[in-house]
Amino acid sequence: MAQKRAVIRQSLPDVIATDLRNRILSGDLAEGDLIRQELLAEEYDVSRMPVREALKRLDSEGLVVFINNRGATVTKHSLAEIAEFFDVRILLEVDLLKKSIPLMEEHHFDQCSDLLDEMEASYAAGNVADWGPLNAQYHAMLYEAANQKLTMQLLERVSMQANRYVSMHIDQLRKADNAEHDHRSLLNLARLRDVDGAANLLRAHLENTKQQILELIAVTRSK
């Protein structure tokens, strides 16, 4: 008898929520955009029920504000809220990196390097939407050896919010070269087991990203 394999089965709300989430994180759906249930139902060729369920899930993640019987709007965060996302990221990620580096093995380094290659290729090809998820995977792999599951869950939640603006940062400010340099340097310091050097670089990298994003959004919203 053939061995049974686990298959991930996605319901309609799962599929719709995943697609909408990707559209929000990539910037295809901008902050403040109105998402109407009836239009989405027509677009996805489904009834309103799975659309409503998908929107409620995104509301619980903080990506949209659900409006009963109407649809939702893509969440528009204040500059203070966006700054807080990055401040929390810095606290969590620096702590995770410090705990992870002494425990990292060769396969961690190899997978980080492969992800960096994919990130650079995606940006060079103009696939900016792919860059954000790869960036998140790279950082997650840096911290995997720490085996801090609860902290990683908290980081995943706050990073999802911040990554909307990371994609904006890379696409509009054209700072991919700086990001690539920081990411490569960070991996090299991790290989050298330079915990303090890597932690300082990561903190500076995230702080610099935060400041540039806040400046961009402030200018954009003042127009």
C-alpha positions as a Markdown table, in Angstrom:
| # | Residue | x | y | z |
|---|---|---|---|---|
| 1 | Met | 0.0 | 0.0 | 0.0 |
| 2 | Ala | 1.4 | 3.4 | -1.0 |
| 3 | Gln | 2.4 | 5.6 | 1.9 |
| 4 | Lys | -0.1 | 8.4 | 2.6 |
| 5 | Arg | 1.1 | 12.0 | 2.4 |
| 6 | Ala | -0.2 | 15.0 | 4.1 |
| 7 | Val | -1.8 | 17.5 | 1.8 |
| 8 | Ile | -2.6 | 21.1 | 2.8 |
| 9 | Arg | -6.3 | 21.6 | 2.0 |
| 10 | Gln | -7.4 | 25.2 | 1.7 |
| 11 | Ser | -11.0 | 26.3 | 1.9 |
| 12 | Leu | -12.3 | 29.1 | -0.3 |
| 13 | Pro | -11.9 | 31.7 | 2.6 |
| 14 | Asp | -8.2 | 30.6 | 3.0 |
| 15 | Val | -7.5 | 31.0 | -0.7 |
| 16 | Ile | -9.2 | 34.4 | -0.9 |
| 17 | Ala | -7.6 | 35.6 | 2.3 |
| 18 | Thr | -4.1 | 34.6 | 1.1 |
| 19 | Asp | -4.5 | 36.3 | -2.2 |
| 20 | Leu | -5.9 | 39.5 | -0.6 |
| 21 | Arg | -3.1 | 39.5 | 2.0 |
| 22 | Asn | -0.5 | 39.2 | -0.8 |
| 23 | Arg | -2.2 | 42.1 | -2.7 |
| 24 | Ile | -2.1 | 44.3 | 0.4 |
| 25 | Leu | 1.5 | 43.4 | 1.4 |
| 26 | Ser | 2.7 | 44.1 | -2.2 |
| 27 | Gly | 0.9 | 47.4 | -2.3 |
| 28 | Asp | -1.5 | 46.4 | -5.1 |
| 29 | Leu | -4.2 | 47.3 | -2.6 |
| 30 | Ala | -3.2 | 50.6 | -1.0 |
| 31 | Glu | -4.0 | 51.8 | 2.5 |
| 32 | Gly | -7.5 | 53.3 | 2.7 |
| 33 | Asp | -8.7 | 51.4 | -0.4 |
| 34 | Leu | -12.3 | 50.3 | -0.2 |
| 35 | Ile | -12.8 | 46.6 | -0.8 |
| 36 | Arg | -16.4 | 45.8 | -1.6 |
| 37 | Gln | -17.8 | 42.3 | -1.0 |
| 38 | Glu | -19.9 | 42.1 | -4.1 |
| 39 | Leu | -17.1 | 43.1 | -6.4 |
| 40 | Leu | -14.7 | 40.6 | -4.8 |
| 41 | Ala | -17.3 | 37.9 | -5.1 |
| 42 | Glu | -17.6 | 38.6 | -8.8 |
| 43 | Glu | -13.8 | 38.8 | -9.2 |
| 44 | Tyr | -13.2 | 35.5 | -7.5 |
| 45 | Asp | -16.4 | 34.0 | -9.0 |
| 46 | Val | -17.7 | 32.9 | -5.6 |
| 47 | Ser | -20.6 | 33.8 | -3.3 |
| 48 | Arg | -20.2 | 36.6 | -0.7 |
| 49 | Met | -19.9 | 34.2 | 2.2 |
| 50 | Pro | -16.3 | 33.1 | 1.7 |
| 51 | Val | -15.3 | 36.7 | 0.8 |
| 52 | Arg | -16.9 | 37.9 | 4.1 |
| 53 | Glu | -15.0 | 35.2 | 6.0 |
| 54 | Ala | -11.7 | 36.1 | 4.3 |
| 55 | Leu | -12.2 | 39.8 | 5.1 |
| 56 | Lys | -12.9 | 39.0 | 8.8 |
| 57 | Arg | -9.6 | 37.0 | 9.0 |
| 58 | Leu | -7.7 | 39.9 | 7.5 |
| 59 | Asp | -9.5 | 42.2 | 10.0 |
| 60 | Ser | -8.2 | 40.1 | 12.9 |
| 61 | Glu | -4.7 | 40.4 | 11.4 |
| 62 | Gly | -5.0 | 44.2 | 11.4 |
| 63 | Leu | -4.6 | 44.4 | 7.6 |
| 64 | Val | -8.2 | 45.6 | 6.9 |
| 65 | Val | -11.0 | 47.2 | 8.8 |
| 66 | Phe | -14.1 | 45.1 | 8.2 |
| 67 | Ile | -17.5 | 46.9 | 7.8 |
| 68 | Asn | -20.6 | 44.7 | 8.2 |
| 69 | Asn | -22.6 | 44.2 | 5.0 |
| 70 | Arg | -20.3 | 46.4 | 3.0 |
| 71 | Gly | -16.8 | 45.1 | 2.8 |
| 72 | Ala | -13.6 | 46.5 | 4.3 |
| 73 | Thr | -11.0 | 49.2 | 3.9 |
| 74 | Val | -7.3 | 48.5 | 3.8 |
| 75 | Thr | -5.9 | 49.7 | 7.2 |
| 76 | Lys | -4.1 | 53.0 | 7.2 |
| 77 | His | -1.7 | 53.3 | 10.1 |
| 78 | Ser | -0.5 | 56.5 | 11.7 |
| 79 | Leu | 3.2 | 57.3 | 11.5 |
| 80 | Ala | 3.4 | 56.6 | 15.3 |
| 81 | Glu | 1.9 | 53.1 | 14.7 |
| 82 | Ile | 4.3 | 52.4 | 11.8 |
| 83 | Ala | 7.2 | 53.5 | 14.0 |
| 84 | Glu | 6.0 | 51.2 | 16.8 |
| 85 | Phe | 5.9 | 48.2 | 14.4 |
| 86 | Phe | 9.6 | 48.7 | 13.7 |
| 87 | Asp | 10.5 | 49.4 | 17.3 |
| 88 | Val | 8.9 | 46.1 | 18.3 |
| 89 | Arg | 10.7 | 44.3 | 15.5 |
| 90 | Ile | 14.0 | 45.7 | 16.6 |
| 91 | Leu | 13.5 | 44.4 | 20.2 |
| 92 | Leu | 12.4 | 41.0 | 19.1 |
| 93 | Glu | 14.8 | 40.4 | 16.2 |
| 94 | Val | 18.0 | 41.6 | 17.9 |
| 95 | Asp | 17.2 | 39.3 | 20.9 |
| 96 | Leu | 16.5 | 36.4 | 18.5 |
| 97 | Leu | 19.7 | 36.9 | 16.6 |
| 98 | Lys | 21.8 | 37.0 | 19.7 |
| 99 | Lys | 20.4 | 33.7 | 20.8 |
| 100 | Ser | 20.5 | 32.1 | 17.4 |
| 101 | Ile | 24.1 | 32.8 | 16.2 |
| 102 | Pro | 25.9 | 30.5 | 18.7 |
| 103 | Leu | 23.5 | 27.6 | 17.7 |
| 104 | Met | 23.5 | 28.1 | 13.9 |
| 105 | Glu | 24.7 | 25.2 | 11.8 |
| 106 | Glu | 26.0 | 25.0 | 8.2 |
| 107 | His | 22.6 | 24.3 | 6.8 |
| 108 | His | 21.3 | 27.6 | 8.3 |
| 109 | Phe | 24.0 | 29.6 | 6.7 |
| 110 | Asp | 23.5 | 27.8 | 3.3 |
| 111 | Gln | 19.7 | 28.4 | 3.3 |
| 112 | Cys | 20.3 | 32.1 | 4.2 |
| 113 | Ser | 22.7 | 32.4 | 1.3 |
| 114 | Asp | 20.3 | 30.8 | -1.1 |
| 115 | Leu | 17.5 | 33.1 | 0.0 |
| 116 | Leu | 19.8 | 36.1 | -0.5 |
| 117 | Asp | 20.5 | 34.9 | -4.1 |
| 118 | Glu | 16.7 | 34.7 | -4.7 |
| 119 | Met | 16.1 | 38.1 | -3.2 |
| 120 | Glu | 18.7 | 39.7 | -5.4 |
| 121 | Ala | 17.4 | 37.9 | -8.5 |
| 122 | Ser | 13.8 | 38.9 | -7.8 |
| 123 | Tyr | 14.7 | 42.5 | -7.5 |
| 124 | Ala | 16.9 | 42.5 | -10.6 |
| 125 | Ala | 14.0 | 41.0 | -12.5 |
| 126 | Gly | 11.6 | 43.7 | -11.3 |
| 127 | Asn | 9.6 | 41.3 | -9.1 |
| 128 | Val | 9.4 | 43.6 | -6.1 |
| 129 | Ala | 6.3 | 41.8 | -4.8 |
| 130 | Asp | 8.4 | 38.6 | -4.3 |
| 131 | Trp | 11.2 | 40.5 | -2.5 |
| 132 | Gly | 9.2 | 41.1 | 0.7 |
| 133 | Pro | 8.3 | 37.4 | 1.4 |
| 134 | Leu | 11.9 | 36.3 | 0.7 |
| 135 | Asn | 13.2 | 39.0 | 3.0 |
| 136 | Ala | 10.9 | 37.7 | 5.8 |
| 137 | Gln | 12.1 | 34.1 | 5.1 |
| 138 | Tyr | 15.7 | 35.2 | 5.3 |
| 139 | His | 15.3 | 36.9 | 8.6 |
| 140 | Ala | 13.3 | 33.9 | 9.9 |
| 141 | Met | 16.1 | 31.5 | 8.9 |
| 142 | Leu | 18.7 | 33.7 | 10.7 |
| 143 | Tyr | 16.7 | 33.2 | 13.9 |
| 144 | Glu | 15.5 | 29.6 | 13.5 |
| 145 | Ala | 18.3 | 28.1 | 15.6 |
| 146 | Ala | 17.2 | 30.0 | 18.6 |
| 147 | Asn | 14.1 | 27.8 | 18.7 |
| 148 | Gln | 12.0 | 30.6 | 20.4 |
| 149 | Lys | 8.6 | 29.7 | 19.0 |
| 150 | Leu | 6.5 | 32.2 | 21.0 |
| 151 | Thr | 8.8 | 35.1 | 20.1 |
| 152 | Met | 8.8 | 34.0 | 16.4 |
| 153 | Gln | 5.0 | 34.0 | 16.5 |
| 154 | Leu | 4.9 | 37.5 | 17.9 |
| 155 | Leu | 7.5 | 38.6 | 15.3 |
| 156 | Glu | 5.5 | 37.1 | 12.5 |
| 157 | Arg | 2.5 | 39.2 | 13.5 |
| 158 | Val | 4.3 | 42.5 | 13.7 |
| 159 | Ser | 6.5 | 41.8 | 10.7 |
| 160 | Met | 3.4 | 41.3 | 8.5 |
| 161 | Gln | 2.4 | 44.8 | 9.3 |
| 162 | Ala | 5.8 | 46.3 | 8.8 |
| 163 | Asn | 6.5 | 44.3 | 5.6 |
| 164 | Arg | 3.8 | 46.4 | 3.7 |
| 165 | Tyr | 6.1 | 49.3 | 4.2 |
| 166 | Val | 9.3 | 47.4 | 3.6 |
| 167 | Ser | 8.1 | 46.6 | 0.1 |
| 168 | Met | 7.2 | 50.3 | -0.4 |
| 169 | His | 10.7 | 51.2 | 0.8 |
| 170 | Ile | 12.5 | 49.0 | -1.6 |
| 171 | Asp | 10.3 | 49.8 | -4.6 |
| 172 | Gln | 10.1 | 53.6 | -4.3 |
| 173 | Leu | 13.4 | 54.5 | -2.6 |
| 174 | Arg | 15.5 | 52.2 | -4.7 |
| 175 | Lys | 17.6 | 51.1 | -1.7 |
| 176 | Ala | 18.0 | 47.5 | -2.7 |
| 177 | Asp | 21.8 | 47.8 | -3.0 |
| 178 | Asn | 22.0 | 49.0 | 0.6 |
| 179 | Ala | 19.7 | 46.2 | 1.8 |
| 180 | Glu | 21.7 | 43.6 | -0.1 |
| 181 | His | 25.0 | 44.9 | 1.4 |
| 182 | Asp | 23.5 | 44.8 | 5.0 |
| 183 | His | 22.1 | 41.3 | 4.5 |
| 184 | Arg | 25.3 | 39.9 | 3.2 |
| 185 | Ser | 27.3 | 41.5 | 5.9 |
| 186 | Leu | 24.9 | 40.2 | 8.5 |
| 187 | Leu | 25.3 | 36.7 | 7.3 |
| 188 | Asn | 29.1 | 37.0 | 7.3 |
| 189 | Leu | 29.1 | 38.2 | 10.9 |
| 190 | Ala | 26.8 | 35.3 | 11.9 |
| 191 | Arg | 29.3 | 32.9 | 10.2 |
| 192 | Leu | 32.1 | 34.4 | 12.2 |
| 193 | Arg | 30.0 | 34.0 | 15.4 |
| 194 | Asp | 30.3 | 37.8 | 16.0 |
| 195 | Val | 27.2 | 38.1 | 18.1 |
| 196 | Asp | 27.7 | 41.8 | 19.1 |
| 197 | Gly | 28.7 | 42.9 | 15.6 |
| 198 | Ala | 25.8 | 41.2 | 14.0 |
| 199 | Ala | 23.3 | 42.5 | 16.6 |
| 200 | Asn | 24.6 | 46.1 | 16.1 |
| 201 | Leu | 24.3 | 45.8 | 12.3 |
| 202 | Leu | 20.8 | 44.4 | 12.5 |
| 203 | Arg | 19.7 | 47.1 | 14.9 |
| 204 | Ala | 21.2 | 49.8 | 12.6 |
| 205 | His | 19.7 | 48.2 | 9.5 |
| 206 | Leu | 16.2 | 48.1 | 10.9 |
| 207 | Glu | 16.4 | 51.6 | 12.4 |
| 208 | Asn | 17.6 | 53.0 | 9.1 |
| 209 | Thr | 14.7 | 51.2 | 7.2 |
| 210 | Lys | 12.3 | 52.6 | 9.8 |
| 211 | Gln | 13.5 | 56.2 | 9.4 |
| 212 | Gln | 13.5 | 56.1 | 5.6 |
| 213 | Ile | 10.0 | 54.6 | 5.5 |
| 214 | Leu | 8.6 | 57.2 | 7.9 |
| 215 | Glu | 10.1 | 60.0 | 5.8 |
| 216 | Leu | 8.7 | 58.6 | 2.6 |
| 217 | Ile | 5.2 | 58.2 | 4.0 |
| 218 | Ala | 5.2 | 61.6 | 5.6 |
| 219 | Val | 6.1 | 63.2 | 2.2 |
| 220 | Thr | 3.6 | 61.1 | 0.3 |
| 221 | Arg | 0.7 | 62.0 | 2.7 |
| 222 | Ser | 1.5 | 65.7 | 2.6 |
| 223 | Lys | 0.9 | 65.9 | -1.1 |
